[in-house]
PDB file of C-alpha atoms in Angstrom:
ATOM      1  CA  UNK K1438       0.000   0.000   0.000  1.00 31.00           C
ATOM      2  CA  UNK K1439       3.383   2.466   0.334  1.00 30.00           C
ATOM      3  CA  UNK K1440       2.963   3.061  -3.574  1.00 31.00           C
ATOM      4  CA  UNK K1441      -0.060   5.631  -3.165  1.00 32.00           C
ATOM      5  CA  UNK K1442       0.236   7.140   0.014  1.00 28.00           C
ATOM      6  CA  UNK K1443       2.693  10.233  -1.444  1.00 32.00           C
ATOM      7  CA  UNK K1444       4.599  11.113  -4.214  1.00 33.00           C
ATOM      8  CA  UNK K1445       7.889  11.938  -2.283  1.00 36.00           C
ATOM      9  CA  UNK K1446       8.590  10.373   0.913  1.00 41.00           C
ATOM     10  CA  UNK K1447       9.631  12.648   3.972  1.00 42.00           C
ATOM     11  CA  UNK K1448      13.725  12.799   4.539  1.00 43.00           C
ATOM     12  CA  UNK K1449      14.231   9.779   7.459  1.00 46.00           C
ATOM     13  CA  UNK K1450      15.191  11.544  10.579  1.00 45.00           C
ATOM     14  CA  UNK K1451      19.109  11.954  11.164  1.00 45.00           C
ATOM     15  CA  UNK K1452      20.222   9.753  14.543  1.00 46.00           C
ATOM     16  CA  UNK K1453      23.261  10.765  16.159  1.00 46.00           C
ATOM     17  CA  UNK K1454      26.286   8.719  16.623  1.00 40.00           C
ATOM     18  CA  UNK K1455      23.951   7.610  20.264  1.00 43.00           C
ATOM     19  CA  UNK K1456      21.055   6.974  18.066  1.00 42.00           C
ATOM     20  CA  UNK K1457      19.387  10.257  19.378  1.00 45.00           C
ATOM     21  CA  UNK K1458      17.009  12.430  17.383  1.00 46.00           C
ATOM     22  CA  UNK K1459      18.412  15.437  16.303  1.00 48.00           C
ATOM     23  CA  UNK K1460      16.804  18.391  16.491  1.00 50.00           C
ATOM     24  CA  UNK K1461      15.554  18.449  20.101  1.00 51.00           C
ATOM     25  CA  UNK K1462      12.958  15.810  18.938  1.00 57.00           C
ATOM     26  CA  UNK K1463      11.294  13.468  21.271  1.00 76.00           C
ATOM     27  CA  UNK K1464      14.076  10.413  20.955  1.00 81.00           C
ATOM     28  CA  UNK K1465      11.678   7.146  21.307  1.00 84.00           C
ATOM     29  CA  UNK K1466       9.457   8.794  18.966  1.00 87.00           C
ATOM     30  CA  UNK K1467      11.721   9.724  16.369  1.00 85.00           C
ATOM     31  CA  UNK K1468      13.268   6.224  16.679  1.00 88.00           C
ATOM     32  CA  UNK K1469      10.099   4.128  16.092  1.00 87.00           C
ATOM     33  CA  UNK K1470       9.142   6.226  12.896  1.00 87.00           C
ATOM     34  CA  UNK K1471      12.470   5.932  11.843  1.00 87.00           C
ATOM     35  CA  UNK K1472      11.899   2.016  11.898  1.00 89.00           C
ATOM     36  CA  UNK K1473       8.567   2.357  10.319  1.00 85.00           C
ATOM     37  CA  UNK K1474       9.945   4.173   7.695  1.00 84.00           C
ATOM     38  CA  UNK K1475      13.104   1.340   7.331  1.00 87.00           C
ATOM     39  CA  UNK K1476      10.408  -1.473   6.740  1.00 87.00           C
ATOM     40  CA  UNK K1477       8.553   0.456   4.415  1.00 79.00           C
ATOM     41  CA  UNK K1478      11.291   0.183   2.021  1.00 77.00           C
ATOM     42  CA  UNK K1479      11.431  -3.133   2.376  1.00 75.00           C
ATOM     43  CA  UNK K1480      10.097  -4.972  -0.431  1.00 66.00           C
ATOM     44  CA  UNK K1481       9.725  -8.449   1.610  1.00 76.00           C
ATOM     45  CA  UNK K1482      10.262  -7.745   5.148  1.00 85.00           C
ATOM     46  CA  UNK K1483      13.469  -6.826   7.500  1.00 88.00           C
ATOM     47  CA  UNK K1484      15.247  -9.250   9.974  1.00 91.00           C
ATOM     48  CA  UNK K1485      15.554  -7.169  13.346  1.00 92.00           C
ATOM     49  CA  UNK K1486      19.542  -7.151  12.877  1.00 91.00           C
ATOM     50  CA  UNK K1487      19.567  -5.481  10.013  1.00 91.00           C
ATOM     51  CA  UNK K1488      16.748  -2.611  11.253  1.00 91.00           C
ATOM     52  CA  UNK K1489      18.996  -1.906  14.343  1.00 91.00           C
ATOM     53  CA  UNK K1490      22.131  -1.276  11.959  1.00 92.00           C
ATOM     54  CA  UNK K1491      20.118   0.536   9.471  1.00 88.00           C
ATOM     55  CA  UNK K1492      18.922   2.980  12.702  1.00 87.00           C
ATOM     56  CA  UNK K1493      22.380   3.053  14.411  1.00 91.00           C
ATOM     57  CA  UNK K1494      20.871   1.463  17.410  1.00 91.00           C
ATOM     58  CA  UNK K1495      21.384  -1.769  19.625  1.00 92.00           C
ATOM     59  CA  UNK K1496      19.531  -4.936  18.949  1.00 91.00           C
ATOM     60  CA  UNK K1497      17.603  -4.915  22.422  1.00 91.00           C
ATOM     61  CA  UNK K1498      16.699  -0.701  21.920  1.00 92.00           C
ATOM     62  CA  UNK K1499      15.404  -1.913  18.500  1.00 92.00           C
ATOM     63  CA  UNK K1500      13.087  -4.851  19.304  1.00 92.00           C
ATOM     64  CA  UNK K1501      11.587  -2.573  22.167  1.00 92.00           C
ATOM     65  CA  UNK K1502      10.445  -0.238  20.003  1.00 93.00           C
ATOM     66  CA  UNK K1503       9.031  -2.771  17.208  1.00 92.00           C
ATOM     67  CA  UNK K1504       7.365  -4.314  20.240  1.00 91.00           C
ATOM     68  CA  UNK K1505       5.903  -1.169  20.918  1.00 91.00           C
ATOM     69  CA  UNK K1506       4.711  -0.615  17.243  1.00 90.00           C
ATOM     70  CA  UNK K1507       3.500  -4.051  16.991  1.00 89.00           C
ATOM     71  CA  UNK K1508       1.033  -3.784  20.074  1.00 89.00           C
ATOM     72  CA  UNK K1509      -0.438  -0.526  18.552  1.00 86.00           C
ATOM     73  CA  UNK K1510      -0.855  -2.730  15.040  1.00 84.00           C
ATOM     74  CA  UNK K1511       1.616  -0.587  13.308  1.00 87.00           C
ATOM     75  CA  UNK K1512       4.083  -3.599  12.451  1.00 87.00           C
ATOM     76  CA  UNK K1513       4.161  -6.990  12.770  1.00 87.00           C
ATOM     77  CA  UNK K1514       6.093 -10.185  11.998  1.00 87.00           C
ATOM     78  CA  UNK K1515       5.788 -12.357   9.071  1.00 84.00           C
ATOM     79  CA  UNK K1516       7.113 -15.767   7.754  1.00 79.00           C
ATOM     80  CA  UNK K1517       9.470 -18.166   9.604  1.00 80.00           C
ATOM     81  CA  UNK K1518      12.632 -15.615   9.520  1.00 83.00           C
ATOM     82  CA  UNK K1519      10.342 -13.216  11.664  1.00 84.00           C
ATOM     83  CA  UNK K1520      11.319 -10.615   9.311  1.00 90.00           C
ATOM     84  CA  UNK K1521       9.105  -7.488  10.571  1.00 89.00           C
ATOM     85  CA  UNK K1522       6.742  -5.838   7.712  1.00 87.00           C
ATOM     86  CA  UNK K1523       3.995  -2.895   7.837  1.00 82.00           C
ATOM     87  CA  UNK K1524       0.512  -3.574   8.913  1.00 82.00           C
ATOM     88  CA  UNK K1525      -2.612  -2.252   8.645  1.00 73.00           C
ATOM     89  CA  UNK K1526      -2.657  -0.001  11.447  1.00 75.00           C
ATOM     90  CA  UNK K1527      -1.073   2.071  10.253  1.00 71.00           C
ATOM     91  CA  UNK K1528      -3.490   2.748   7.280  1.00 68.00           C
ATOM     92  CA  UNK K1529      -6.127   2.740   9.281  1.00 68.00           C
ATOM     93  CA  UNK K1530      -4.258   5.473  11.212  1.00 67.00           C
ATOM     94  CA  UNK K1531      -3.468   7.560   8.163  1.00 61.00           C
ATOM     95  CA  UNK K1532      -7.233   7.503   6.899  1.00 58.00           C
ATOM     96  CA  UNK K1533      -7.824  11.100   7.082  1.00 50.00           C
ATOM     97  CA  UNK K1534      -5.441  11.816   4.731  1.00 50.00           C
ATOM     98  CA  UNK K1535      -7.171   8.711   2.079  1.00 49.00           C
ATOM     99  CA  UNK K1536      -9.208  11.669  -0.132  1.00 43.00           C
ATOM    100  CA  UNK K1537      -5.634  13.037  -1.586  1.00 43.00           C
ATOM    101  CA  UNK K1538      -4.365   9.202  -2.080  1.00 50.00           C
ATOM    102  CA  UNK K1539      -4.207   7.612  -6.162  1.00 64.00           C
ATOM    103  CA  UNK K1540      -6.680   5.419  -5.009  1.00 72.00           C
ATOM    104  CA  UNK K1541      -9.207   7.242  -4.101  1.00 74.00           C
ATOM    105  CA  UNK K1542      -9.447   9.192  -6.400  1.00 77.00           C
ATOM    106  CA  UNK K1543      -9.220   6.118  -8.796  1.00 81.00           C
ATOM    107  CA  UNK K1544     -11.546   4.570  -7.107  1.00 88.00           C
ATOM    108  CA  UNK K1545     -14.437   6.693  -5.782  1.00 88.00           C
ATOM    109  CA  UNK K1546     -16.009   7.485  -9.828  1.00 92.00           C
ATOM    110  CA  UNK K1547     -16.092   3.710 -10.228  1.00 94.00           C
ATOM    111  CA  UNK K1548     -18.214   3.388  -7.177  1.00 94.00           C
ATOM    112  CA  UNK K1549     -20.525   6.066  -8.617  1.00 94.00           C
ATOM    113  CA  UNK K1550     -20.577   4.686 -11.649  1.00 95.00           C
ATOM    114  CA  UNK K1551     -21.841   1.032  -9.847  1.00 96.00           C
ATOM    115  CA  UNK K1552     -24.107   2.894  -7.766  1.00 95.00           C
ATOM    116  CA  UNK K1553     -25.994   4.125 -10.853  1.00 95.00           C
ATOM    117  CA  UNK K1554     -25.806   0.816 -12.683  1.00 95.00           C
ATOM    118  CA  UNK K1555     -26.706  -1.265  -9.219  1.00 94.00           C
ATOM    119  CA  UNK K1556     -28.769   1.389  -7.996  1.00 93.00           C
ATOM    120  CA  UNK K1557     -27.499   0.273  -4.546  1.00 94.00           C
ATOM    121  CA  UNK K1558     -25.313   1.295  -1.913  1.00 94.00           C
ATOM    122  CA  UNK K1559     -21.948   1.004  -2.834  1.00 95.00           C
ATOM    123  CA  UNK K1560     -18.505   0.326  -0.436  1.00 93.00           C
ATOM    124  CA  UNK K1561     -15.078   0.076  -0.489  1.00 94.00           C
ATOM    125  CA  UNK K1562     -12.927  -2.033   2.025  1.00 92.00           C
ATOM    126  CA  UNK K1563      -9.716  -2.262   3.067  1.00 89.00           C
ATOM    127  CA  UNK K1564      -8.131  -5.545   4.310  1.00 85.00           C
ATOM    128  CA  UNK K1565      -7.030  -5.164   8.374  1.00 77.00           C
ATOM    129  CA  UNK K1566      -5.196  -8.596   8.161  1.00 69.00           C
ATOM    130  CA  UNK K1567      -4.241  -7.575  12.122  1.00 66.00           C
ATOM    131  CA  UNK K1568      -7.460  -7.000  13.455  1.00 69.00           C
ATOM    132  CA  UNK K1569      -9.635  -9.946  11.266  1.00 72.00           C
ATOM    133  CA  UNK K1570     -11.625  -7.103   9.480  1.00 77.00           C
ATOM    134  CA  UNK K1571     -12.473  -4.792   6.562  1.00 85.00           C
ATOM    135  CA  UNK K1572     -12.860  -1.343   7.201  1.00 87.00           C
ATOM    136  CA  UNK K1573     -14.857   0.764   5.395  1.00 89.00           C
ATOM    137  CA  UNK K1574     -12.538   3.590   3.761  1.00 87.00           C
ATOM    138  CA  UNK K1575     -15.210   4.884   1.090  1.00 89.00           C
ATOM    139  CA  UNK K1576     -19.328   4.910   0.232  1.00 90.00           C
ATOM    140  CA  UNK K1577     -21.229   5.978  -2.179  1.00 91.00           C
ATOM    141  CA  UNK K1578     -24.982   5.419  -1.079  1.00 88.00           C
ATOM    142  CA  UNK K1579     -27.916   4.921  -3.653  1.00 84.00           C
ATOM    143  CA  UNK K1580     -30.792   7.181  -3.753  1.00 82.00           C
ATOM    144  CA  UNK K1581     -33.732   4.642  -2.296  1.00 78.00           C
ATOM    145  CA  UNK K1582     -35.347   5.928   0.933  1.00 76.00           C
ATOM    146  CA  UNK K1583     -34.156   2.489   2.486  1.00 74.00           C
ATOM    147  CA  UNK K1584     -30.824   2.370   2.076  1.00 70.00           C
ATOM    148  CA  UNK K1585     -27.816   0.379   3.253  1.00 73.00           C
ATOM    149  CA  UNK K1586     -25.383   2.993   5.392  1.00 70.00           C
ATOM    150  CA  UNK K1587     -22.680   2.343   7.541  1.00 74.00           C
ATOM    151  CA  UNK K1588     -19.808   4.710   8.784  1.00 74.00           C
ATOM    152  CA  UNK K1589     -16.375   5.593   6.944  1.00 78.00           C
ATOM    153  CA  UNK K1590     -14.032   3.663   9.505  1.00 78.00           C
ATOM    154  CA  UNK K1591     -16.704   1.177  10.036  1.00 81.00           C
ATOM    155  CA  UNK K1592     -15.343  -2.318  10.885  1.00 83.00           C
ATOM    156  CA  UNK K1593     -16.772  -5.667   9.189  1.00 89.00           C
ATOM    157  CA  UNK K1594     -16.195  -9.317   9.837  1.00 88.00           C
ATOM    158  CA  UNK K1595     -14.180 -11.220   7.542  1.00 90.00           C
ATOM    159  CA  UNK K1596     -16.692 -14.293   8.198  1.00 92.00           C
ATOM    160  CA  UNK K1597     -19.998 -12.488   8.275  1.00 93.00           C
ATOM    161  CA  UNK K1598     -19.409  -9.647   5.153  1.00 93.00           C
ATOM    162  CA  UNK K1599     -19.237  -9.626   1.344  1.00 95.00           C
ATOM    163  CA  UNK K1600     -16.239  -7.728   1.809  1.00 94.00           C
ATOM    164  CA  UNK K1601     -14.806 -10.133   4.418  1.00 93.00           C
ATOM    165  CA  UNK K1602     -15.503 -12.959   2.923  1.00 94.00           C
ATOM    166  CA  UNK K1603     -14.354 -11.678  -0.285  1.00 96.00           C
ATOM    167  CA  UNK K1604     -10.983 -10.939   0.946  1.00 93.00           C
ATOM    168  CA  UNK K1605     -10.842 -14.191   3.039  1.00 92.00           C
ATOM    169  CA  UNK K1606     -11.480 -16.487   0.158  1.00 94.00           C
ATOM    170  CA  UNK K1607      -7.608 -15.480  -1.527  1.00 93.00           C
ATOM    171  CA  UNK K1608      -6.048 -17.040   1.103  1.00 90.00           C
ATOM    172  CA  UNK K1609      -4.308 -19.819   1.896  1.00 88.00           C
ATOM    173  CA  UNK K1610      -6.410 -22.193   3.632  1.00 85.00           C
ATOM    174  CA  UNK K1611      -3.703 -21.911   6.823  1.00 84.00           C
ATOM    175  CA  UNK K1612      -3.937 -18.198   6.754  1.00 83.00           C
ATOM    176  CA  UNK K1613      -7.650 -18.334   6.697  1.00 84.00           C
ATOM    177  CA  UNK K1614      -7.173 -20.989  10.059  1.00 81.00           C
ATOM    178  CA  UNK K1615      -4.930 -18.802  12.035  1.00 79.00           C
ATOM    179  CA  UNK K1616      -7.418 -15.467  11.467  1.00 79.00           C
ATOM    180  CA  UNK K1617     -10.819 -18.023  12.377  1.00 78.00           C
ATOM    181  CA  UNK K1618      -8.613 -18.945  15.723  1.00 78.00           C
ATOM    182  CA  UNK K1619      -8.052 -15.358  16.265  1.00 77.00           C
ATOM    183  CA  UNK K1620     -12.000 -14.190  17.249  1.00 77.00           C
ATOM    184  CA  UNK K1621     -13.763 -17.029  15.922  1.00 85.00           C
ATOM    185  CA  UNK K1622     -16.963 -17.331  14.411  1.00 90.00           C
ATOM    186  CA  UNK K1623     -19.382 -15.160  16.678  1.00 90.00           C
ATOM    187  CA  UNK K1624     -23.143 -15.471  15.309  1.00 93.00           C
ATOM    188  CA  UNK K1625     -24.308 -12.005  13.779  1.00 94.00           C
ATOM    189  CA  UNK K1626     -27.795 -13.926  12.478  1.00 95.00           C
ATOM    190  CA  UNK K1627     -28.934 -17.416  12.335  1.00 95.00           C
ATOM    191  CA  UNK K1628     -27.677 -16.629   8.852  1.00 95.00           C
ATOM    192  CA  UNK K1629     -23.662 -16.507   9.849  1.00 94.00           C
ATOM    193  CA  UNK K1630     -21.373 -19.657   9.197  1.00 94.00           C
ATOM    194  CA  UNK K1631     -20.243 -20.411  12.600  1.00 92.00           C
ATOM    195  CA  UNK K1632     -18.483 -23.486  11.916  1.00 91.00           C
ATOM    196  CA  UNK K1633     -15.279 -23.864   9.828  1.00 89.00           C
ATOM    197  CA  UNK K1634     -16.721 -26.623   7.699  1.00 90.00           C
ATOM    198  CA  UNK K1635     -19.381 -24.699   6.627  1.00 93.00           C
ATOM    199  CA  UNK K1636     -16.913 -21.439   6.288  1.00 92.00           C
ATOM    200  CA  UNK K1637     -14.601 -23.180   4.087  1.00 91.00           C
ATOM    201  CA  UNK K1638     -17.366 -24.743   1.629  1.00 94.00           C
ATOM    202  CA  UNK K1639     -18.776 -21.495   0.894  1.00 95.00           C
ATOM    203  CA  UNK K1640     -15.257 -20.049   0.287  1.00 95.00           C
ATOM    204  CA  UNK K1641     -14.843 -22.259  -1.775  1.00 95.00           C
ATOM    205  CA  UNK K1642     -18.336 -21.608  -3.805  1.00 95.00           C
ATOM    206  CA  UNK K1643     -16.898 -17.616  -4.012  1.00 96.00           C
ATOM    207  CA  UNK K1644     -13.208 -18.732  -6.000  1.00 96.00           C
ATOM    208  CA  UNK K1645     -15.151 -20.893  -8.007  1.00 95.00           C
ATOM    209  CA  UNK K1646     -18.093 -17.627  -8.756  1.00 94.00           C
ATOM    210  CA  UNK K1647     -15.378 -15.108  -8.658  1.00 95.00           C
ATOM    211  CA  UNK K1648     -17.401 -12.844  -5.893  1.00 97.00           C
ATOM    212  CA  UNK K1649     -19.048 -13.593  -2.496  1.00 97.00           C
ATOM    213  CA  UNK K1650     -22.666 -12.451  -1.079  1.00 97.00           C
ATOM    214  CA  UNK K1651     -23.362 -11.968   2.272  1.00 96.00           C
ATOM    215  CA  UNK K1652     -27.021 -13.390   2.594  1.00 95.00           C
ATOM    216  CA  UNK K1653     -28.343 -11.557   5.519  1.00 94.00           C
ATOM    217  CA  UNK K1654     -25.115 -13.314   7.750  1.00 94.00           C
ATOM    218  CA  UNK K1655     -24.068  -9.607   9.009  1.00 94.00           C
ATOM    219  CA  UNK K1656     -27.506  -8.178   9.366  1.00 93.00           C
ATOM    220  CA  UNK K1657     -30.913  -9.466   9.505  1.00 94.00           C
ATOM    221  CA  UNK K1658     -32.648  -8.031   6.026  1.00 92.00           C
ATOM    222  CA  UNK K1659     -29.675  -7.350   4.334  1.00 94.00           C
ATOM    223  CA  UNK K1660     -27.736  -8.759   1.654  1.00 95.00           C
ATOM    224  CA  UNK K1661     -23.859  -7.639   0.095  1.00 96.00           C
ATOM    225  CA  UNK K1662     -22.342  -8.871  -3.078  1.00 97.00           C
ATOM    226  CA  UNK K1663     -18.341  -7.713  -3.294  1.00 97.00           C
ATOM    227  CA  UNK K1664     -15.670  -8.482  -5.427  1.00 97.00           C
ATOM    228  CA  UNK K1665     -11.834  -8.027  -4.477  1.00 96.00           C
ATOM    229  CA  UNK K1666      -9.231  -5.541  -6.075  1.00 94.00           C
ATOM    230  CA  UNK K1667      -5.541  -6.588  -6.350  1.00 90.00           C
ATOM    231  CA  UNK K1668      -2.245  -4.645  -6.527  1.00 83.00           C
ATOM    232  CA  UNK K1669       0.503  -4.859  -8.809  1.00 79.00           C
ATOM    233  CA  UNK K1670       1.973  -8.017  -6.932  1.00 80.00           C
ATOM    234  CA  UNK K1671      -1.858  -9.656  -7.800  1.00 86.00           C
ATOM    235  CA  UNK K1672      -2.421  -9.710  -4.294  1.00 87.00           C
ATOM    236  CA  UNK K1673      -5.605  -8.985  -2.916  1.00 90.00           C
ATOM    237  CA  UNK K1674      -6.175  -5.557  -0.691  1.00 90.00           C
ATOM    238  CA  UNK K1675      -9.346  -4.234  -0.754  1.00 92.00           C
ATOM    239  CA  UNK K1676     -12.543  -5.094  -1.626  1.00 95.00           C
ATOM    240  CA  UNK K1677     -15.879  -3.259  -3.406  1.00 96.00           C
ATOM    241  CA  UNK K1678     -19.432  -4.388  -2.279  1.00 96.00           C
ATOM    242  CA  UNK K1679     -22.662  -3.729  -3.209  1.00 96.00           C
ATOM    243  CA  UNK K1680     -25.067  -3.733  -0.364  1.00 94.00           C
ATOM    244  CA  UNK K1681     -28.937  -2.950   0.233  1.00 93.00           C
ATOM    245  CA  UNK K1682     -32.440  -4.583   1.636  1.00 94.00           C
ATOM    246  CA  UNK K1683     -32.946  -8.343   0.953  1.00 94.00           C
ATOM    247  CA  UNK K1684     -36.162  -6.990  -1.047  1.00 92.00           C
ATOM    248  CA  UNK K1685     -34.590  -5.119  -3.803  1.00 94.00           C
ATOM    249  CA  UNK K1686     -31.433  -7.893  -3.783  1.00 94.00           C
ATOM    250  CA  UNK K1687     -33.469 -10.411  -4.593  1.00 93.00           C
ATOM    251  CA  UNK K1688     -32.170 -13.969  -5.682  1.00 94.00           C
ATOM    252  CA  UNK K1689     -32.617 -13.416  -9.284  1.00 93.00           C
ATOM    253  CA  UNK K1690     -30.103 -10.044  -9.075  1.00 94.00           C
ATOM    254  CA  UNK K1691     -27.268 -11.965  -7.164  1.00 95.00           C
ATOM    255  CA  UNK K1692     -25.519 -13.305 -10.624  1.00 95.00           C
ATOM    256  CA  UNK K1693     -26.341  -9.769 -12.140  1.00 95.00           C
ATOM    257  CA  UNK K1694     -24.831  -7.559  -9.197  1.00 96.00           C
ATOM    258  CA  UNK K1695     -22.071 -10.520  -8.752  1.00 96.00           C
ATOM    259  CA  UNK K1696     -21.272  -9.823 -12.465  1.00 96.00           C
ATOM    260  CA  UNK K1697     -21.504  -5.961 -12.038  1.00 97.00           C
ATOM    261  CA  UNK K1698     -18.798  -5.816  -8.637  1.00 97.00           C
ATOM    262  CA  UNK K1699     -16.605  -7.795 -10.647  1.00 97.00           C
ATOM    263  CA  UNK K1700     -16.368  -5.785 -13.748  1.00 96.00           C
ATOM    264  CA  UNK K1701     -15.729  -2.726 -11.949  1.00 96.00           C
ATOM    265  CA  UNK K1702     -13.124  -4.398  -9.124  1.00 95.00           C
ATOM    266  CA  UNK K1703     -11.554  -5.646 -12.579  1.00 94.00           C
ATOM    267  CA  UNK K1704     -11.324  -2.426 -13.570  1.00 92.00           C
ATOM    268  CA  UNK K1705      -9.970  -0.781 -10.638  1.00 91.00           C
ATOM    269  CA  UNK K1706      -7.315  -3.694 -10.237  1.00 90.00           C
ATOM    270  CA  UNK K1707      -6.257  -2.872 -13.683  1.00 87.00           C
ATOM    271  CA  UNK K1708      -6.039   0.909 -13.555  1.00 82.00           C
ATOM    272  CA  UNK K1709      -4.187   0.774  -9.830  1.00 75.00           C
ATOM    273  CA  UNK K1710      -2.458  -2.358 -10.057  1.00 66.00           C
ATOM    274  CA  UNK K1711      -1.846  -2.677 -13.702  1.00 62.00           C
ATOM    275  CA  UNK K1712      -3.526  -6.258 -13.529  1.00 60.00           C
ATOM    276  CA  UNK K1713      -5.196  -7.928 -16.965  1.00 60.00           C
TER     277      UNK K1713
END
């Protein structure tokens, strides 16, 4: 997600021979951006050696601070190196500033445009990998009195969402384990797949359809059809939905709207990721 969030990166802070900020700056502060900044670069990850050479500062000062960061979901550790990567906290952090990202403004006449083709509500998720959720970044509601509406921010269940489940279905089947251990499978509706059996068969169903609906297993009377977008590594990061009242999606529109999310998540993946 680094490749939209500015056109010029900010100069890393200078450290001092110490590792102090310079500056008069606040020195645990400076030190922890300065790390966040380090594994930004990173294409794949950085072992905790190499971050504490990069930032001039012992190995124990350095895996302090990435402790730190990782509690407040601004890093964490991936693969069986334990090499330390950016996660989504720190998007989630840096929403305010989402309206002056590529993205957005990629994104947000595509969801107009699907609002006026769907004529429903129309959302766009990112992927909190951390926190087992999709949160809402952008909405574009329909004009119908009865509308779908939920708030910018908004969290949603990877298990119990069209964006969720969406997103969950391009994982690997161990990934998707780990994240159901996590919280579980907590029972929105009678509707919700509490079990993993049941979980994994219709993840299955949405690889096979190419999108996933959410048949009233979030909220009683409402029904979400979303479709995933990918980056240039043709991984998946957000998702679009399409969401309204169970009498307006009715089952004769889910193949329609399914077809509908994923021509314009196509699109998007294609114009921000450069995918075919």
């Amino acid at each position: 997600m680094t490749t939209a969030i500015a056109n010029k990166r900010p100069k890393k802070t200078k450290m001092t021979a110490g590792g102090a900020a310079a500056g008069g700056q606040v020195q645990s502060l400076s030190r922890g951006l300065s790390l966040l900044e380090f594994i930004s670069d990173s294409q794949s990850g950085v072992a905790l050696t190499d971050l504490a050479i990069q930032a001039g500062l012992p190995n124990s000062t350095t895996h302090r601070l990435l402790t730190t960061l990782q509690q407040h979901g601004f890093v964490r550790q991936v693969g069986d190196l334990g090499l330390w990567v950016i996660a989504s906290h720190a998007f989630v952090v840096g929403s305010s500033f989402l309206q002056s990202r590529n993205l957005m403004v990629l994104v947000h006449p595509i969801l107009r445009q699907l609002m006026e083709d769907s004529g429903e509500t129309i959302n766009l998720a990112i992927f909190n990998i951390d926190e087992y959720e999709a949160v809402i970044v952008d909405q574009v509601q329909c004009n119908a009195l009865m509308r779908m509406s939920a708030p910018i921010g908004g969290q949603l269940p990877m298990h119990a969402s069209g964006a969720g489940k969406a997103l969950l279905a391009t994982l690997s089947e161990q990934k998707c384990l780990q994240l159901l251990h996590k919280k579980g499978l907590h029972a929105y509706t009678q509707h919700t797949h509490t079990t993993a059996a049941a979980l994994k068969e219709n993840l299955e169903q949405i690889r096979k359809q190419g999108f996933s609906f959410d048949d009233e297993e979030h909220a009683l009377g409402l029904r979400c059809i979303a479709a995933c977008i990918y980056d240039e590594h043709h991984e998946a990061f957000a998702a679009i939905s399409i969401s309204g009242p169970i009498s307006r999606i009715s089952d004769e529109r889910v193949t329609e709207l399914g077809a509908l999310v994923m021509r314009a998540a196509k699109e998007i993946s294609r114009e921000y990721g450069g995918n075919k």
